[in-house]
Amino acid sequence: MAAAASPAPSSSRGVLNALGLHRPELRAWAMYDWAVSAMQTVIMTAVFPIYFISVAGDGRPPEAATQALANANTIAAVFIAVLGPILGAIADYKAAKKRFLTVFMLIGVFSTLGMFFIMQGDLLLASTLFVLSMAGATGSMTFYESLLPHIADEREIDRVSTAAYAMGYVGGGVLLALNLAWITNPGLIGLPSGEGLTPSQATLPVRLAFVSVGIWWLLFSLPVLRRVPEPQRALEADEGTSANPFAVAFTRLGETLRELRHYRQAFLAMLAFTIYNDGIQTIIKMATAYGTEIGIERSDLITAILIVQFVGIPFAFAFGSLAGKLGAKLSILLGLAVYTGICVFAYGISTAREFYILAILVGMVQGGTQALSRSLFASMVPKHKSGEFFGFYSVFEKFGGILGPLMFSIAIGQTGSSRSAILWVIGFFVVGGALLMLVNTKEGEAMAREANARTHTA
């Protein structure tokens, strides 16, 4: 009996190894993607933008509410861009990555829970809570991602990163599906439906969806906080253990800015990512607002986002396998080529069916492209400065996130329509892809290994 059962665990370990989830700490780390992706799907992408425009923006033209949403995205991006590198350097020096992750996670969770109180015309409240929720999500991701080079080696880092994105698609997709079920049929959870409802009753299913995101986010953050160890403190030769952390942070930031030419490949990869991620983030953040503007029904918009989530699961894993054959850089370039075609197709869509096709195409490349960008960068940064480097990564990422929504806001203001901005997004993929082609990954990885060898533990 025991002999017959023995192949199963081995087979299970083989599957987990292939997926990049073969150790407990890797699975615990990946669960934060599961946790925060609920915010990204329901709040950032699917439900909240529609609610923002149709409820919080009630009494205003749809294009004015869309512009306000773009402005809120811009404010959140600037906030993280300013704080990311400073806090990242402090987290490195104090060995406090998980503590900073926790603080930003809680800011995001409580801001999301507060969205329950947004009613008709509450555009200022909606904008404020959205900015705080976005800051919590993106700030926590800076410290979460900085843990990656500490838990995964060079051979497994691509698989681990793409597996986490796949987990994120599952987590975000499951909660979005549940939210969609009770939003479209409130009676499933005992809520009133039909004609004659008060505004508070009519919006209650959606507001409860926001509450569910906060609870989900908090609950599934526990594995990374409990099971992933804080990386051991590593200091450079001229650093002591009792220095002022702010002074050390600014000293390190100054050194890194001067040494960026030394980490040229990591910097070049980060710059390329900044540009092409601008296009990716614009599609993520403005898709439902764009669909609402061109007349796609609310239920179709949310269903399309759900399609992205579940199509993304197998394709995120597939990109991890593809990176093992082609390398992360070539796999990313393939994703950017698909994104260029997506922009051309999106320009002319007008029906729900076309929006569904668009969702399938986005789901095929969104997670894999972003996950491999993360692991490519992580493989080329020194471990003792991972928080700082991912702080810069966040700055560059958010700077890219500023330009896309800002471009949409400007285009809407000048033309009264979002369509003219769609084709502009192609430029981000072309320029970013061209810069990525210049990155020498082997040289970047070698420089990171040399820097790691020059540190001492404390």
XYZ file of C-alpha atoms in Angstrom:
458
model
C 0.000 0.000 0.000
C 2.704 2.502 0.988
C 4.819 1.629 -2.047
C 1.897 2.093 -4.391
C 1.123 5.522 -2.964
C 4.687 6.867 -3.060
C 4.721 8.187 -6.674
C 1.955 10.684 -5.899
C 3.984 13.023 -3.677
C 6.856 12.896 -6.156
C 4.485 13.721 -8.999
C 2.981 16.517 -6.958
C 6.416 17.963 -6.238
C 7.227 17.735 -9.943
C 4.143 19.748 -10.865
C 4.832 22.359 -8.186
C 8.441 22.612 -9.351
C 7.306 23.138 -12.948
C 4.919 25.868 -11.800
C 7.487 27.595 -9.570
C 5.620 26.861 -6.326
C 7.761 24.030 -4.963
C 8.648 25.498 -1.548
C 6.314 26.743 1.214
C 7.814 30.229 1.241
C 7.339 30.551 -2.527
C 3.664 29.610 -2.227
C 3.227 32.015 0.697
C 4.910 34.810 -1.264
C 2.719 34.180 -4.307
C -0.417 34.452 -2.161
C 0.079 38.216 -1.877
C -0.486 38.452 -5.621
C -3.717 36.533 -4.943
C -4.610 39.029 -2.183
C -3.828 42.336 -3.874
C -5.128 41.301 -7.294
C -8.673 41.472 -5.937
C -8.101 45.197 -5.453
C -6.605 45.493 -8.911
C -9.518 43.741 -10.627
C -12.486 45.062 -8.656
C -11.246 48.528 -7.636
C -8.660 49.515 -10.216
C -10.120 47.900 -13.314
C -13.658 46.539 -13.270
C -16.287 47.621 -10.759
C -15.045 50.824 -9.133
C -14.308 52.811 -12.351
C -17.882 52.196 -13.518
C -19.260 53.127 -10.083
C -16.984 56.178 -10.015
C -18.352 57.495 -13.304
C -22.011 56.541 -12.964
C -22.585 57.066 -9.202
C -19.831 59.214 -7.652
C -19.812 61.307 -10.827
C -23.599 61.569 -10.928
C -24.683 64.973 -12.240
C -21.539 65.431 -14.306
C -20.873 64.555 -17.974
C -19.317 61.038 -18.348
C -16.172 62.477 -19.913
C -15.691 64.806 -16.905
C -15.914 61.858 -14.488
C -13.504 59.860 -16.675
C -11.098 62.784 -16.545
C -11.401 62.907 -12.729
C -10.554 59.185 -12.556
C -7.490 59.729 -14.728
C -6.419 62.599 -12.449
C -6.825 60.397 -9.344
C -4.598 57.747 -10.951
C -2.003 60.432 -11.617
C -2.003 61.715 -8.015
C -1.578 58.193 -6.617
C 1.305 57.532 -8.999
C 3.123 60.732 -7.978
C 2.702 59.911 -4.260
C 4.416 56.528 -4.606
C 7.025 57.872 -6.994
C 8.212 60.327 -4.345
C 8.214 57.945 -1.365
C 9.185 54.621 -2.979
C 12.989 54.877 -3.197
C 13.400 56.556 0.222
C 11.301 54.007 2.069
C 12.875 51.187 0.057
C 16.370 52.225 1.150
C 15.243 52.464 4.788
C 13.645 49.017 4.555
C 16.907 47.573 3.212
C 19.050 49.100 5.954
C 16.662 48.240 8.808
C 15.650 44.833 7.404
C 12.032 46.042 7.487
C 10.569 45.076 4.118
C 7.702 43.141 5.665
C 6.875 45.933 8.120
C 6.558 48.464 5.306
C 4.540 45.968 3.289
C 2.159 45.641 6.243
C 1.719 49.404 6.702
C 0.907 50.053 3.051
C -1.346 47.007 2.901
C -3.372 48.308 5.857
C -3.663 51.775 4.283
C -5.064 50.150 1.174
C -7.373 47.801 3.047
C -9.016 50.483 5.194
C -9.353 52.875 2.248
C -11.083 50.159 0.270
C -13.408 49.357 3.164
C -14.246 53.075 3.331
C -15.575 52.969 -0.236
C -18.757 51.472 1.227
C -19.773 55.037 2.156
C -19.483 56.531 -1.355
C -22.903 57.629 -2.621
C -24.309 59.683 -5.520
C -22.223 62.741 -6.305
C -19.454 61.940 -3.782
C -16.727 62.523 -6.337
C -14.249 64.046 -3.861
C -14.651 61.199 -1.353
C -14.392 58.625 -4.141
C -11.258 60.268 -5.528
C -9.598 60.490 -2.099
C -10.278 56.875 -1.162
C -9.208 55.683 -4.598
C -5.886 57.550 -4.311
C -5.229 56.041 -0.856
C -6.244 52.564 -1.986
C -3.983 52.789 -5.027
C -1.115 54.098 -2.884
C -1.586 51.190 -0.474
C -1.580 48.627 -3.262
C 1.355 49.993 -5.233
C 3.378 50.840 -2.110
C 2.937 47.367 -0.656
C 3.870 45.814 -4.002
C 7.225 47.642 -3.888
C 8.216 45.794 -0.712
C 6.539 42.544 -1.746
C 8.466 42.440 -5.023
C 11.723 43.340 -3.277
C 11.475 39.985 -1.475
C 11.627 38.061 -4.776
C 15.423 37.952 -5.279
C 15.803 36.756 -1.679
C 13.519 33.716 -2.002
C 14.189 32.592 -5.595
C 17.488 31.797 -7.310
C 18.422 32.668 -10.894
C 17.145 29.358 -12.303
C 13.660 29.629 -10.806
C 12.995 33.358 -10.575
C 11.032 33.608 -13.870
C 8.801 30.656 -12.957
C 8.170 31.990 -9.451
C 7.241 35.437 -10.715
C 4.877 34.163 -13.412
C 3.340 31.663 -10.979
C 2.552 34.527 -8.606
C 0.872 36.442 -11.420
C -1.164 33.348 -12.240
C -2.180 33.109 -8.586
C -3.172 36.742 -8.787
C -5.413 36.019 -11.743
C -7.100 33.212 -9.801
C -7.599 35.315 -6.675
C -8.760 38.406 -8.488
C -10.939 36.391 -10.841
C -12.661 34.363 -8.123
C -13.641 37.410 -6.077
C -14.686 39.351 -9.178
C -16.889 36.414 -10.219
C -18.534 36.367 -6.792
C -19.008 40.138 -6.904
C -20.476 39.936 -10.391
C -22.919 37.250 -9.255
C -24.427 39.302 -6.438
C -24.245 42.629 -8.297
C -26.318 41.213 -11.151
C -28.555 39.159 -8.828
C -28.615 40.772 -5.349
C -31.112 38.206 -4.088
C -28.331 35.619 -3.998
C -27.096 37.168 -0.752
C -30.485 38.338 0.500
C -30.344 41.920 -0.799
C -33.412 43.737 -2.194
C -33.731 44.075 -5.966
C -36.195 45.327 -8.544
C -37.994 48.648 -8.948
C -38.575 51.273 -6.286
C -35.280 50.938 -4.430
C -33.716 53.903 -2.661
C -30.302 55.035 -3.957
C -28.693 53.417 -0.901
C -30.418 50.095 -1.586
C -29.667 50.214 -5.311
C -25.936 50.712 -4.743
C -25.628 48.321 -1.785
C -24.472 45.251 -3.822
C -21.611 47.219 -5.360
C -20.641 48.845 -2.059
C -20.551 45.420 -0.410
C -18.232 44.295 -3.218
C -15.801 46.998 -2.105
C -16.012 45.696 1.479
C -15.325 42.158 0.265
C -12.143 43.366 -1.446
C -10.829 44.866 1.797
C -11.523 41.684 3.759
C -10.066 39.453 1.013
C -6.949 41.611 0.742
C -6.331 41.483 4.492
C -7.051 37.761 4.890
C -4.807 36.523 2.082
C -1.948 38.835 3.064
C -1.358 36.707 6.151
C 0.701 33.935 4.444
C 3.445 36.269 3.200
C 3.569 38.018 6.568
C 3.755 34.757 8.509
C 5.709 32.349 6.284
C 8.192 34.438 4.284
C 11.227 35.385 6.407
C 12.523 38.931 6.509
C 15.802 38.925 4.517
C 18.906 39.075 6.677
C 20.317 42.551 7.136
C 23.267 43.154 4.815
C 25.513 46.203 5.087
C 28.202 47.639 2.902
C 31.757 47.938 4.165
C 31.394 51.585 5.258
C 28.046 51.142 7.059
C 27.448 50.549 10.769
C 24.438 49.099 12.556
C 23.473 52.172 14.604
C 23.403 54.951 12.007
C 20.341 57.122 11.407
C 18.221 55.157 8.901
C 17.134 58.308 7.068
C 20.741 59.436 6.692
C 21.728 55.981 5.426
C 18.751 55.964 3.054
C 19.703 59.262 1.432
C 23.376 58.245 1.317
C 22.462 54.981 -0.400
C 20.136 56.757 -2.805
C 22.888 59.168 -3.746
C 25.326 56.296 -4.252
C 22.839 54.374 -6.343
C 22.090 57.377 -8.531
C 25.827 57.773 -9.119
C 26.296 54.043 -9.644
C 23.413 53.496 -12.026
C 25.906 53.487 -14.866
C 27.575 50.568 -13.028
C 24.251 48.703 -13.083
C 23.634 49.809 -16.652
C 21.690 46.718 -17.718
C 19.302 46.890 -14.755
C 18.797 50.598 -15.389
C 18.175 50.034 -19.078
C 15.664 47.276 -18.316
C 13.942 49.578 -15.830
C 13.797 52.405 -18.365
C 12.377 50.106 -21.040
C 9.808 48.809 -18.577
C 8.827 52.366 -17.657
C 7.920 53.098 -21.241
C 6.146 49.929 -22.322
C 4.448 49.527 -18.948
C 2.902 52.944 -19.518
C 0.951 51.358 -22.345
C 0.027 48.293 -20.271
C -1.142 50.359 -17.297
C -3.146 52.691 -19.512
C -5.043 49.717 -20.906
C -5.605 48.284 -17.409
C -6.714 51.517 -15.757
C -8.796 53.059 -18.509
C -10.360 50.007 -20.193
C -13.690 50.021 -18.376
C -13.948 53.812 -18.469
C -13.314 53.663 -22.229
C -15.875 50.890 -22.639
C -18.438 52.853 -20.647
C -17.855 55.919 -22.819
C -18.388 54.018 -26.095
C -21.603 52.444 -24.826
C -20.651 48.945 -23.632
C -23.099 47.747 -20.960
C -21.911 47.495 -17.362
C -22.434 43.727 -17.150
C -20.473 43.208 -20.383
C -17.588 45.323 -19.095
C -17.282 43.354 -15.873
C -17.619 40.050 -17.726
C -14.811 41.122 -20.061
C -12.534 41.847 -17.100
C -13.421 38.427 -15.717
C -12.402 36.903 -19.042
C -9.015 38.628 -18.757
C -8.523 37.070 -15.324
C -9.245 33.480 -16.279
C -7.549 33.581 -19.681
C -4.536 35.023 -17.884
C -4.091 32.020 -15.565
C -2.782 29.448 -18.091
C -0.999 32.075 -20.155
C 0.929 33.416 -17.138
C 2.233 29.901 -16.484
C 2.888 29.526 -20.218
C 5.061 32.652 -20.231
C 7.101 31.172 -17.381
C 7.740 28.066 -19.486
C 8.404 30.176 -22.570
C 11.029 32.173 -20.668
C 12.795 28.899 -19.872
C 13.181 28.290 -23.625
C 13.549 31.782 -25.129
C 14.650 33.801 -22.119
C 12.663 36.478 -20.308
C 13.660 39.298 -22.666
C 12.483 37.659 -25.900
C 9.285 36.488 -24.214
C 8.508 40.059 -23.132
C 9.141 41.345 -26.657
C 6.645 38.803 -27.988
C 4.068 40.118 -25.522
C 4.693 43.716 -26.621
C 4.125 42.769 -30.257
C 0.730 41.351 -29.302
C -0.079 44.526 -27.353
C 0.579 46.605 -30.467
C -2.035 44.580 -32.328
C -4.421 44.996 -29.392
C -4.255 48.791 -29.690
C -5.056 48.690 -33.397
C -8.022 46.405 -32.753
C -9.273 48.456 -29.772
C -9.435 51.666 -31.818
C -12.396 50.481 -33.855
C -14.437 48.414 -31.402
C -18.061 49.277 -30.713
C -19.819 46.060 -29.620
C -19.726 43.808 -26.562
C -18.529 40.894 -28.717
C -15.518 42.899 -29.868
C -14.817 43.937 -26.287
C -14.792 40.251 -25.299
C -12.282 39.473 -28.065
C -10.151 42.346 -26.805
C -10.323 40.881 -23.286
C -9.078 37.489 -24.518
C -6.128 39.073 -26.298
C -5.183 41.150 -23.248
C -5.473 38.116 -20.959
C -3.023 36.212 -23.153
C -0.145 38.674 -22.587
C -0.863 40.935 -19.627
C 0.297 38.789 -16.710
C 3.201 37.080 -18.442
C 4.682 40.317 -19.746
C 4.540 42.055 -16.381
C 5.714 39.015 -14.402
C 8.782 38.490 -16.586
C 9.596 42.203 -16.424
C 9.653 41.859 -12.633
C 11.859 38.773 -12.601
C 14.198 40.147 -15.288
C 14.841 43.234 -13.189
C 15.127 41.246 -9.943
C 17.851 39.058 -11.456
C 20.046 42.116 -12.130
C 19.863 43.992 -8.806
C 22.058 43.474 -5.694
C 20.090 41.691 -2.988
C 21.126 44.024 -0.157
C 19.602 46.919 -2.099
C 16.521 45.151 -3.446
C 14.099 47.386 -1.529
C 15.842 50.490 -2.804
C 16.051 49.231 -6.379
C 12.421 48.151 -6.367
C 11.628 51.572 -4.927
C 13.229 53.058 -8.037
C 11.433 50.418 -10.086
C 8.191 51.635 -8.544
C 9.127 55.242 -9.328
C 9.753 54.394 -12.947
C 6.647 52.223 -13.060
C 4.475 54.968 -11.574
C 6.070 57.624 -13.758
C 4.941 55.528 -16.691
C 1.563 55.208 -15.001
C 1.354 59.004 -14.889
C 1.836 59.567 -18.607
C -0.833 57.193 -19.892
C -3.797 58.426 -17.813
C -2.551 62.001 -18.230
C -2.507 61.479 -21.995
C -6.082 60.212 -21.822
C -7.112 63.234 -19.769
C -5.505 65.630 -22.255
C -6.952 63.804 -25.269
C -10.447 63.849 -23.772
C -10.123 67.535 -22.987
C -9.052 68.357 -26.547
C -11.235 65.999 -28.580
C -14.098 65.001 -26.264
C -13.361 61.307 -26.945
C -10.978 58.601 -25.757
C -10.544 56.939 -29.157
C -7.836 59.349 -30.302
C -5.634 58.242 -27.384
C -5.777 54.525 -28.216
C -3.330 54.587 -31.102
C -0.927 56.787 -29.147
C -0.378 53.851 -26.791
C 1.402 51.931 -29.578
C 4.332 54.317 -29.277
C 4.964 53.159 -25.712
C 5.279 49.531 -26.823
C 7.526 50.323 -29.801
C 9.951 52.582 -27.915
C 9.998 50.396 -24.791
C 10.583 47.264 -26.836
C 13.441 48.897 -28.734
C 15.186 49.797 -25.461
C 14.620 46.306 -24.057
C 16.407 44.806 -27.059
C 19.557 46.631 -25.928
C 19.622 44.955 -22.482
C 22.435 42.431 -21.905
C 20.928 40.205 -19.220
C 24.045 38.075 -18.611
C 26.144 41.155 -17.921
C 23.479 42.549 -15.567
C 23.268 39.294 -13.578
C 27.047 39.146 -13.241
C 27.210 42.703 -11.858
C 24.563 41.876 -9.243
C 26.494 38.784 -8.097
C 29.672 40.846 -7.697
C 27.843 43.432 -5.566
C 26.346 40.721 -3.346
C 29.810 39.321 -2.678
C 31.019 42.648 -1.260
C 28.495 42.854 1.628
C 28.594 41.564 5.220
C 25.731 40.505 7.468
C 24.737 42.255 10.703
